[in-house]
Coordinates of C-alpha atoms in Angstrom, one line a residue:
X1 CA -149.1 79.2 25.7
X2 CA -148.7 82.5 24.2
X3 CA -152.3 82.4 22.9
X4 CA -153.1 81.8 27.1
X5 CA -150.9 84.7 27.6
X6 CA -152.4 87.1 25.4
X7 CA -156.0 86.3 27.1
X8 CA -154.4 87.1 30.5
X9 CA -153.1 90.2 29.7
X10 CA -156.3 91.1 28.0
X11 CA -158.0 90.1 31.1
X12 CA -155.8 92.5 33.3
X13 CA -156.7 95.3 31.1
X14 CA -160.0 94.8 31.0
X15 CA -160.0 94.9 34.8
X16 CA -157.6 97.3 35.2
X17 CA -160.6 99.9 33.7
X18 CA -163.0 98.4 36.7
X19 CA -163.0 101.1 40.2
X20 CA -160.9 99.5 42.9
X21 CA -161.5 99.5 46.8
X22 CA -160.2 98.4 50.1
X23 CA -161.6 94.9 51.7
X24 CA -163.8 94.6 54.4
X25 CA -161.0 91.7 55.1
X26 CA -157.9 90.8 54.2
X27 CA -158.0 88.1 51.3
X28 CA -158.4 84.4 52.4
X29 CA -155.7 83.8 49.9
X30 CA -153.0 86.1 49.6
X31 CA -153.6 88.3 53.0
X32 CA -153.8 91.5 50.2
X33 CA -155.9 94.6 50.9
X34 CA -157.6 95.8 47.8
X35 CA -159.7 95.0 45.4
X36 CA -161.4 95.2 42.4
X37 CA -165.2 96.0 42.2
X38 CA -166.7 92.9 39.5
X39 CA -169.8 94.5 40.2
X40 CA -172.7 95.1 42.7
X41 CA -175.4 93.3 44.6
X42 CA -178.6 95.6 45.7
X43 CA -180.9 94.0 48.4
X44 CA -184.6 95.8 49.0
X45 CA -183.6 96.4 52.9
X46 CA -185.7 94.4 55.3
X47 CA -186.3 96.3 58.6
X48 CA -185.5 93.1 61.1
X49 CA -182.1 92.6 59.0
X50 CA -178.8 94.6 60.0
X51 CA -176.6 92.9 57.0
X52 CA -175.3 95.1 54.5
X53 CA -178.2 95.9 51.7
X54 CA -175.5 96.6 48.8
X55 CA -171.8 95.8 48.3
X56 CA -169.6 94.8 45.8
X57 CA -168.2 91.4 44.3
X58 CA -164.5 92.1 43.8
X59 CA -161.6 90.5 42.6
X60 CA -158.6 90.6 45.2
X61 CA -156.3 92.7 43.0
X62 CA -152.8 90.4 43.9
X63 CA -154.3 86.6 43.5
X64 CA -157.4 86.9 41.8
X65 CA -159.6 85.7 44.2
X66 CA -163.4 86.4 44.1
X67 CA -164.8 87.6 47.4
X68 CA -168.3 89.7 48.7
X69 CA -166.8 92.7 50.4
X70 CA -169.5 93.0 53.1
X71 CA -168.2 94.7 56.4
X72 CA -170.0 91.8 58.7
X73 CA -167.7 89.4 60.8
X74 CA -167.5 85.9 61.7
X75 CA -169.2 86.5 65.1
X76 CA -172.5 88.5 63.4
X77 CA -172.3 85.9 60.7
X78 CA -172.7 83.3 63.2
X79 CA -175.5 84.8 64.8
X80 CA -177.7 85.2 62.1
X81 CA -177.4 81.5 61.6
X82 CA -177.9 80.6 65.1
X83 CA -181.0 82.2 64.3
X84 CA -181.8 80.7 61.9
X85 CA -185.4 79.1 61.7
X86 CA -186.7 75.4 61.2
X87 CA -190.0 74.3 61.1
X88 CA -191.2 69.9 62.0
X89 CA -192.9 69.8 58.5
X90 CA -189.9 71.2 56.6
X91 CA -187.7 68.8 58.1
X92 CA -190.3 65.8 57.6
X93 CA -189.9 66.6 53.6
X94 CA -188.2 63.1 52.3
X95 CA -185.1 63.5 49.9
X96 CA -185.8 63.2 46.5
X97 CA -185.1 60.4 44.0
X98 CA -182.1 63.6 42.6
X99 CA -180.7 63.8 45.9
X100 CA -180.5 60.4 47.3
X101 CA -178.8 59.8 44.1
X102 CA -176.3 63.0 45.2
X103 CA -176.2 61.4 48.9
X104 CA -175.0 58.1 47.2
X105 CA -172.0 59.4 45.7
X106 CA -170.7 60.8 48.6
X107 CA -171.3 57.8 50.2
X108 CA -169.1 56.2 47.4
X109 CA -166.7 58.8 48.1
X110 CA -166.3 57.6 51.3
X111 CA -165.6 54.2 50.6
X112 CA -163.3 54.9 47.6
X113 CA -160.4 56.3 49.9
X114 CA -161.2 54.2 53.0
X115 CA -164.0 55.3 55.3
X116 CA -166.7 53.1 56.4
X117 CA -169.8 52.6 59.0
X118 CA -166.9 52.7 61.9
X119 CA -165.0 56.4 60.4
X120 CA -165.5 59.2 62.7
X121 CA -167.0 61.7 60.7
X122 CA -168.4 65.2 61.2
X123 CA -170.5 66.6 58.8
X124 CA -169.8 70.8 60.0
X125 CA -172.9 73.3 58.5
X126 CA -174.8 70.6 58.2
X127 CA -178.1 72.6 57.9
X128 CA -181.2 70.0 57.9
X129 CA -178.8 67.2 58.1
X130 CA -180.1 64.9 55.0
X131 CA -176.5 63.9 54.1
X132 CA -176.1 63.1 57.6
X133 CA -179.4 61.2 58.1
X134 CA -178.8 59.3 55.1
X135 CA -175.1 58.1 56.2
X136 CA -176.4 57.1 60.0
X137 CA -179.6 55.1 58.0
X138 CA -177.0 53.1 55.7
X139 CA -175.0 52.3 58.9
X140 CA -172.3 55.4 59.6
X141 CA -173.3 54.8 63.3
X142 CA -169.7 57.5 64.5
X143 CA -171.3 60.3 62.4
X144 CA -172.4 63.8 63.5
X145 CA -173.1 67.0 62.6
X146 CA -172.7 70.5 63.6
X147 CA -175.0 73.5 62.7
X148 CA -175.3 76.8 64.0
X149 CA -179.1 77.1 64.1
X150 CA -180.7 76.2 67.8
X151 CA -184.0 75.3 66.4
X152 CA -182.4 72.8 63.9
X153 CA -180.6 71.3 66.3
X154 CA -183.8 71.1 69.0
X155 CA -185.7 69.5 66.7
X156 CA -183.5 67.3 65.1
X157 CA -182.2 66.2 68.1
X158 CA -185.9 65.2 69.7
X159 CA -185.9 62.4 66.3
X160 CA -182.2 61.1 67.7
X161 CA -179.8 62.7 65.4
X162 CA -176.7 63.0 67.0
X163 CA -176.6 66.7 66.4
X164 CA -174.6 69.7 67.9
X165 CA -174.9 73.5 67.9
X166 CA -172.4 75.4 67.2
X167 CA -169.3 76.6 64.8
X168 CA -166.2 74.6 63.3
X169 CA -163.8 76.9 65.9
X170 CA -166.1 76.2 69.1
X171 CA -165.9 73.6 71.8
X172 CA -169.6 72.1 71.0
X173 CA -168.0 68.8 69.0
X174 CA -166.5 66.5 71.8
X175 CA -162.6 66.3 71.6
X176 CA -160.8 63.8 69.7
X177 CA -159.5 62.8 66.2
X178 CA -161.5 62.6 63.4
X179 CA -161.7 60.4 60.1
X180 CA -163.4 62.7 58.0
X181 CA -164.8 66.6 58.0
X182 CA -167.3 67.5 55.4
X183 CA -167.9 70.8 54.4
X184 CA -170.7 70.6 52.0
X185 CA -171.8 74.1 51.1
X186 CA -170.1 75.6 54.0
X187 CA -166.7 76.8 53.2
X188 CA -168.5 79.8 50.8
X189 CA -170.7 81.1 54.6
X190 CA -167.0 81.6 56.1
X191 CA -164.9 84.9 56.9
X192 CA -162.7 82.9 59.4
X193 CA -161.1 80.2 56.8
X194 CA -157.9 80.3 58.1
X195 CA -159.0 79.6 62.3
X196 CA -161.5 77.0 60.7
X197 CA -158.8 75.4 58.6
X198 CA -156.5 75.7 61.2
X199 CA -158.7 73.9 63.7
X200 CA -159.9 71.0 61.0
X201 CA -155.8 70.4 60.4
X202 CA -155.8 69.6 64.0
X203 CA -158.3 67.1 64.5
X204 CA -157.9 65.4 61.0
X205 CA -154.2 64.9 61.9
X206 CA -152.0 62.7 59.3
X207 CA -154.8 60.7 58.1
X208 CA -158.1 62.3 58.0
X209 CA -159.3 64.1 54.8
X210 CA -161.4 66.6 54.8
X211 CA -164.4 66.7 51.9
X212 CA -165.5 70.2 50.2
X213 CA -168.0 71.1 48.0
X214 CA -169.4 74.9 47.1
X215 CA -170.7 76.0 44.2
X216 CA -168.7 76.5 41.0
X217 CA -169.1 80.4 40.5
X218 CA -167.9 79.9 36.9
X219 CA -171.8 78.4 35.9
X220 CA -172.5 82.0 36.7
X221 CA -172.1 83.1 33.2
X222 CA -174.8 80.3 31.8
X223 CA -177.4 81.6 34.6
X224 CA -177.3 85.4 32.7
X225 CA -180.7 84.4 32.1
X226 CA -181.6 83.2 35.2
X227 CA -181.3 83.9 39.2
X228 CA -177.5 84.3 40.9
X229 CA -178.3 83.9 44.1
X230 CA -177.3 80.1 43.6
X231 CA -173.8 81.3 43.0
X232 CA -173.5 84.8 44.4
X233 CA -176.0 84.1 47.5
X234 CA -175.4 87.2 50.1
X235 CA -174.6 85.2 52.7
X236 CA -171.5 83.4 50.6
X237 CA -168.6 85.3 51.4
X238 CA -165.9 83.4 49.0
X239 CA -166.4 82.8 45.2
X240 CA -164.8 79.7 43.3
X241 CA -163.5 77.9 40.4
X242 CA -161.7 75.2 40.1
X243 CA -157.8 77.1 40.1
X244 CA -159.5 79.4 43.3
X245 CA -160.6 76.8 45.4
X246 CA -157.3 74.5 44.7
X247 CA -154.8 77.9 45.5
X248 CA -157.5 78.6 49.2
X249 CA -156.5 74.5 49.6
X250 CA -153.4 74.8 49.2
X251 CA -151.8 77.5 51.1
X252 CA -153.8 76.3 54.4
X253 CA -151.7 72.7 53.8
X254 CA -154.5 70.7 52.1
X255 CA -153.4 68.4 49.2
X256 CA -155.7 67.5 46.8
X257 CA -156.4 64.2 46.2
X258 CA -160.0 63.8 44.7
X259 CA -161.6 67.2 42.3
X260 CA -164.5 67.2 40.3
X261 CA -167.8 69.0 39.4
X262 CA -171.1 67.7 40.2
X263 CA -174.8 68.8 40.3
X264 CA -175.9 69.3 44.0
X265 CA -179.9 68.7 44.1
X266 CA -181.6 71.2 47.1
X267 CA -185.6 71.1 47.0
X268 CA -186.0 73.1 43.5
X269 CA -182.5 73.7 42.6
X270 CA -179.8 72.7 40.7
X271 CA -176.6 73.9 42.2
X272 CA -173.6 73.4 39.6
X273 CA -170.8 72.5 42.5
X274 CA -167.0 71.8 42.5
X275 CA -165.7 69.2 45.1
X276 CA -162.2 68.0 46.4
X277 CA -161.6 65.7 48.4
X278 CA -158.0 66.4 50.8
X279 CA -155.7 65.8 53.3
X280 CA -153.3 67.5 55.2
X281 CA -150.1 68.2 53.9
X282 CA -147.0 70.8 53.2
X283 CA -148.1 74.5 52.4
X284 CA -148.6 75.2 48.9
X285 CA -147.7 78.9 47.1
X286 CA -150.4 80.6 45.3
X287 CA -150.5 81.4 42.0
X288 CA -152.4 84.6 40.5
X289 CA -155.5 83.9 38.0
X290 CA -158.3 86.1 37.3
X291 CA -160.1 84.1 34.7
X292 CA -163.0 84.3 37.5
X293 CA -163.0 87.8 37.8
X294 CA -163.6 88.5 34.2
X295 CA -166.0 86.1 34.4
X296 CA -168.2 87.8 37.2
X297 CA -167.7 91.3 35.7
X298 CA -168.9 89.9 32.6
X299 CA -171.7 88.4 33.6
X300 CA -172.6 91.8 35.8
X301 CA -171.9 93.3 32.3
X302 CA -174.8 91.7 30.7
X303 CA -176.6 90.2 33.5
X304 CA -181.1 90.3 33.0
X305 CA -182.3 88.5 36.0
X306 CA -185.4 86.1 35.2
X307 CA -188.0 87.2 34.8
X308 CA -187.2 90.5 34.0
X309 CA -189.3 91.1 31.0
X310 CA -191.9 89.7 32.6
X311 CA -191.6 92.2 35.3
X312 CA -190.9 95.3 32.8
X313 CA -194.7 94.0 31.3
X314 CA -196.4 94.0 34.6
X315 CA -194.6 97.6 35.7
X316 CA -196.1 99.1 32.2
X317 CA -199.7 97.3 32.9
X318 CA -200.2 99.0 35.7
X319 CA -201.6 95.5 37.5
X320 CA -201.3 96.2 41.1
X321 CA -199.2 93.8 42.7
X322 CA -199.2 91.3 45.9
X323 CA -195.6 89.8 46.8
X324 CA -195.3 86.9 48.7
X325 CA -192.2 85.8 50.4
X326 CA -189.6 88.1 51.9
X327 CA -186.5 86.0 51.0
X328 CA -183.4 86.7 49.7
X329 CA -185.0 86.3 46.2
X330 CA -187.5 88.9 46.6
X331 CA -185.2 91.3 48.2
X332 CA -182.5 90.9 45.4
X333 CA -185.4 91.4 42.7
X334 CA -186.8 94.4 44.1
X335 CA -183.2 95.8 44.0
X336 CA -182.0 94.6 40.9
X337 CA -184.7 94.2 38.5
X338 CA -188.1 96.1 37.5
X339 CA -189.9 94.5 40.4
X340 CA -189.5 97.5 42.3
X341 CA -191.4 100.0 39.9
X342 CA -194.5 97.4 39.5
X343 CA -197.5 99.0 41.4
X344 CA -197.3 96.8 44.8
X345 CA -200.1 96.5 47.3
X346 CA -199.3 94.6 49.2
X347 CA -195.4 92.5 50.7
X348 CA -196.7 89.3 52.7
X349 CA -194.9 86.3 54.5
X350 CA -195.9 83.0 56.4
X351 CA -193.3 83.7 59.0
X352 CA -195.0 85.2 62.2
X353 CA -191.7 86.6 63.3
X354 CA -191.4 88.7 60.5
X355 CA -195.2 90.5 60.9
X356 CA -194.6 94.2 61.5
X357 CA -191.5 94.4 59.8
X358 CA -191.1 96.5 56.7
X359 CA -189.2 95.8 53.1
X360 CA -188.8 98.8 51.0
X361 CA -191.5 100.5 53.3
X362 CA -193.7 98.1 52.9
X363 CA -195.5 96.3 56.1
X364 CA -195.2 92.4 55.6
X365 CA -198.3 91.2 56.1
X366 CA -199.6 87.4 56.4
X367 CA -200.9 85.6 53.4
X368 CA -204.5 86.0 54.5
X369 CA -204.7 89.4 52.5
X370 CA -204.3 87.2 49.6
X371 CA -207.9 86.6 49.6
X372 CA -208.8 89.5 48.7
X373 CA -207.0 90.0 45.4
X374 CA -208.9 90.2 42.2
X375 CA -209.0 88.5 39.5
X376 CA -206.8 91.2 37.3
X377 CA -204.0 91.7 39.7
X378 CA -200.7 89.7 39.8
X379 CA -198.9 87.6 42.6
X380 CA -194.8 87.2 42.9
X381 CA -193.8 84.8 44.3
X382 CA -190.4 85.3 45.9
X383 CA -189.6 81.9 47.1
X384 CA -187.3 79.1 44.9
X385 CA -187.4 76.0 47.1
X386 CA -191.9 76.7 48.1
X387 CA -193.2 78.4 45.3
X388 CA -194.7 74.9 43.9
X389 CA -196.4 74.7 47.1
X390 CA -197.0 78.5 47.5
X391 CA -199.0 78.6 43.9
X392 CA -201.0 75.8 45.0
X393 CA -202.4 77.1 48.0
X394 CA -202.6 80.3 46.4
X395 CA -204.9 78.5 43.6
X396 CA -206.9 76.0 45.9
X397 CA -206.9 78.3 49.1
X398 CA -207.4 81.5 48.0
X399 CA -209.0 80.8 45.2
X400 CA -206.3 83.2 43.4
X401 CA -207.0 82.8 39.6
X402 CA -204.9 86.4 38.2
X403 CA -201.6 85.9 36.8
X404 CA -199.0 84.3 39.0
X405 CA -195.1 85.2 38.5
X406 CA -192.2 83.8 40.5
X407 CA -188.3 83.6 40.3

């Protein structure tokens, strides 16, 4: 104990050296006002986008909690996800062996503390639904989902998923108790926890639970090597460990009856996750910890974002450079990492919507320019869950055979 209390007074210290600033929004937690910068995310800005292109990570300076202090509400968050785009063939991709394996322990889950084919369940943020689809396939016939995007909805809806579009605080989900709410991945999008709580204590009354997952943010430190946008994605608002996401629980009335860690599969990615599994109960106090915090500034401390020393190599060869995909991973690496001072000829993207637009004064172009690349330049490509599919086509369409980099 005194050994534990030595490490937190170190940690306070440490911190204490780190610049402070006023939140966006009050903390989630605590309600407090200020905070303490952990360190900073850079975005290449992408002319069609209005978010924030740099803010900080910071620690709320009362309870610890770890938080992006990005100036956007709940309402423009919404929107950008209402937005959001789906395509026929993307939804048509089956699940994989990983994450039908993932889908079954939910599924177990469910059955462990009661719930069956006959629960009402509402799987909220349910993005392309495949937890959902696989529950109505093995007989959930009472569940639904609820997502924000139109086109998700549209389309999923035309292949009979009962499907609705809209937020946890709207009207959208007919009235009426339910069994179970899952939030898998989409307590981290929300500025509005304590409305969407609220709301979800309501219609799980005395015996619903509600089931969360979102990513452990203490993996962070092992991915020093790698790419944080699993854990530190600009669109996640609210940064967890285990102690973090039990004190958020808590002081909205949740009691915790299930907690765990497990490895969420998504199309490329591994996505080290913490999950509980609660029901409503008495407010619970929260208790200060910034094991987290020292965590994230470390990691900011030391971070090398892969591939950088590939990308340092290719800035000092002088290879001029095609990047393909727009995506949150390109726009991080072109604001974090050597990517930017590589001799670029050229930004391109798939997306139709997107031609015209400009990243880092760039005009995003289609694909097609790809064919003309030679033989001695470089392609990076900026996509996680495509790039398999991009580097084929790049190989056997374009007939691409320079040297091929991608996050």
């Amino acid at each position: 104990m005194r050994f534990l209390r030595a490490f937190a007074l170190m940690e306070m210290k440490s911190l204490d050296l780190l610049p402070r600033e006023e939140l966006h929004f009050p903390c989630p937690i605590c309600g407090g006002g200020e905070g303490i910068r952990l360190g900073t995310i850079s975005l290449a800005r992408l002319s069609q986008d209005d978010f924030c292109s740099e803010y900080g990570i910071i620690s709320c300076s009362a309870c610890g909690m770890v938080l992006s202090n990005t100036p956007e509400s709940q309402e423009q968050i919404d929107e950008y996800y209402r937005n959001g785009g789906y395509s026929a063939a993307y939804l048509a991709t089956p699940a994989t062996r990983a994450q039908a394996s993932y889908f079954h322990t939910w599924e177990e889950s469910l059955f462990r503390h009661g719930f069956g084919p006959h629960s009402a369940i509402a799987d909220f943020g349910c993005g392309e639904a495949l937890l959902l689809r696989w529950l109505l396939r093995r007989g959930f016939s009472r569940a639904v989902g609820v997502d924000l995007s139109r086109s998700l909805c549209t389309l999923l809806r035309e292949q009979g998923v009962p499907l609705f579009a809209g937020s946890i605080t709207g009207n959208e989900l007919p009235s009426g108790h339910l069994d179970v709410a899952l939030l898998i991945h989409t307590m981290e999008h929300l500025r509005d926890v304590s409305g969407t709580l609220a709301v979800l204590v309501e219609r799980l009354g005395k015996n619903g639970k509600l089931f969360v997952e979102i990513p452990d943010t203490a993996a962070l430190p092992a991915s020093s090597g790698g790419m944080p946008l699993r854990y530190l994605f600009p669109g996640h608002l609210l940064h967890c460990d285990a102690h973090l996401l039990s004190n958020l629980m808590g002081v909205y009335g949740f009691t915790q009856h299930e907690s765990g860690t497990r490895i969420r599969e998504e199309k490329g990615m591994r996505i080290h996750s913490l999950y509980g599994i609660y029901g409503t109960g008495d407010l619970r106090p929260w208790q200060a910890d910034f094991t987290l915090a020292w965590e994230v500034a470390s990691w900011f401390h030391k971070r090398r974002l892969y591939p950088s020393d590939a990308l340092e190599a290719l800035a000092r060869s002088g290879r001029r450079v095609y990047i393909w995909g727009v995506g949150m991973h390109t726009r991080l690496m072109l604001g974090m990492s050597a990517l930017a001072e590589c001799r670029i000829v050229a930004v391109l993207d798939i997306n139709p919507a997107l031609a015209g637009s400009y990243l880092s004064g760039y005009r995003v172009e289609s694909p097609e320019r790809l064919r003309e690349a030679r033989p001695e330049d470089a392609v990076f490509i900026g996509a996680l869950i495509h790039r398999e599919r991009m580097e084929e086509i790049l190989r056997k369409e374009y007939h691409f055979t320079g040297k091929v980099l991608s996050v």
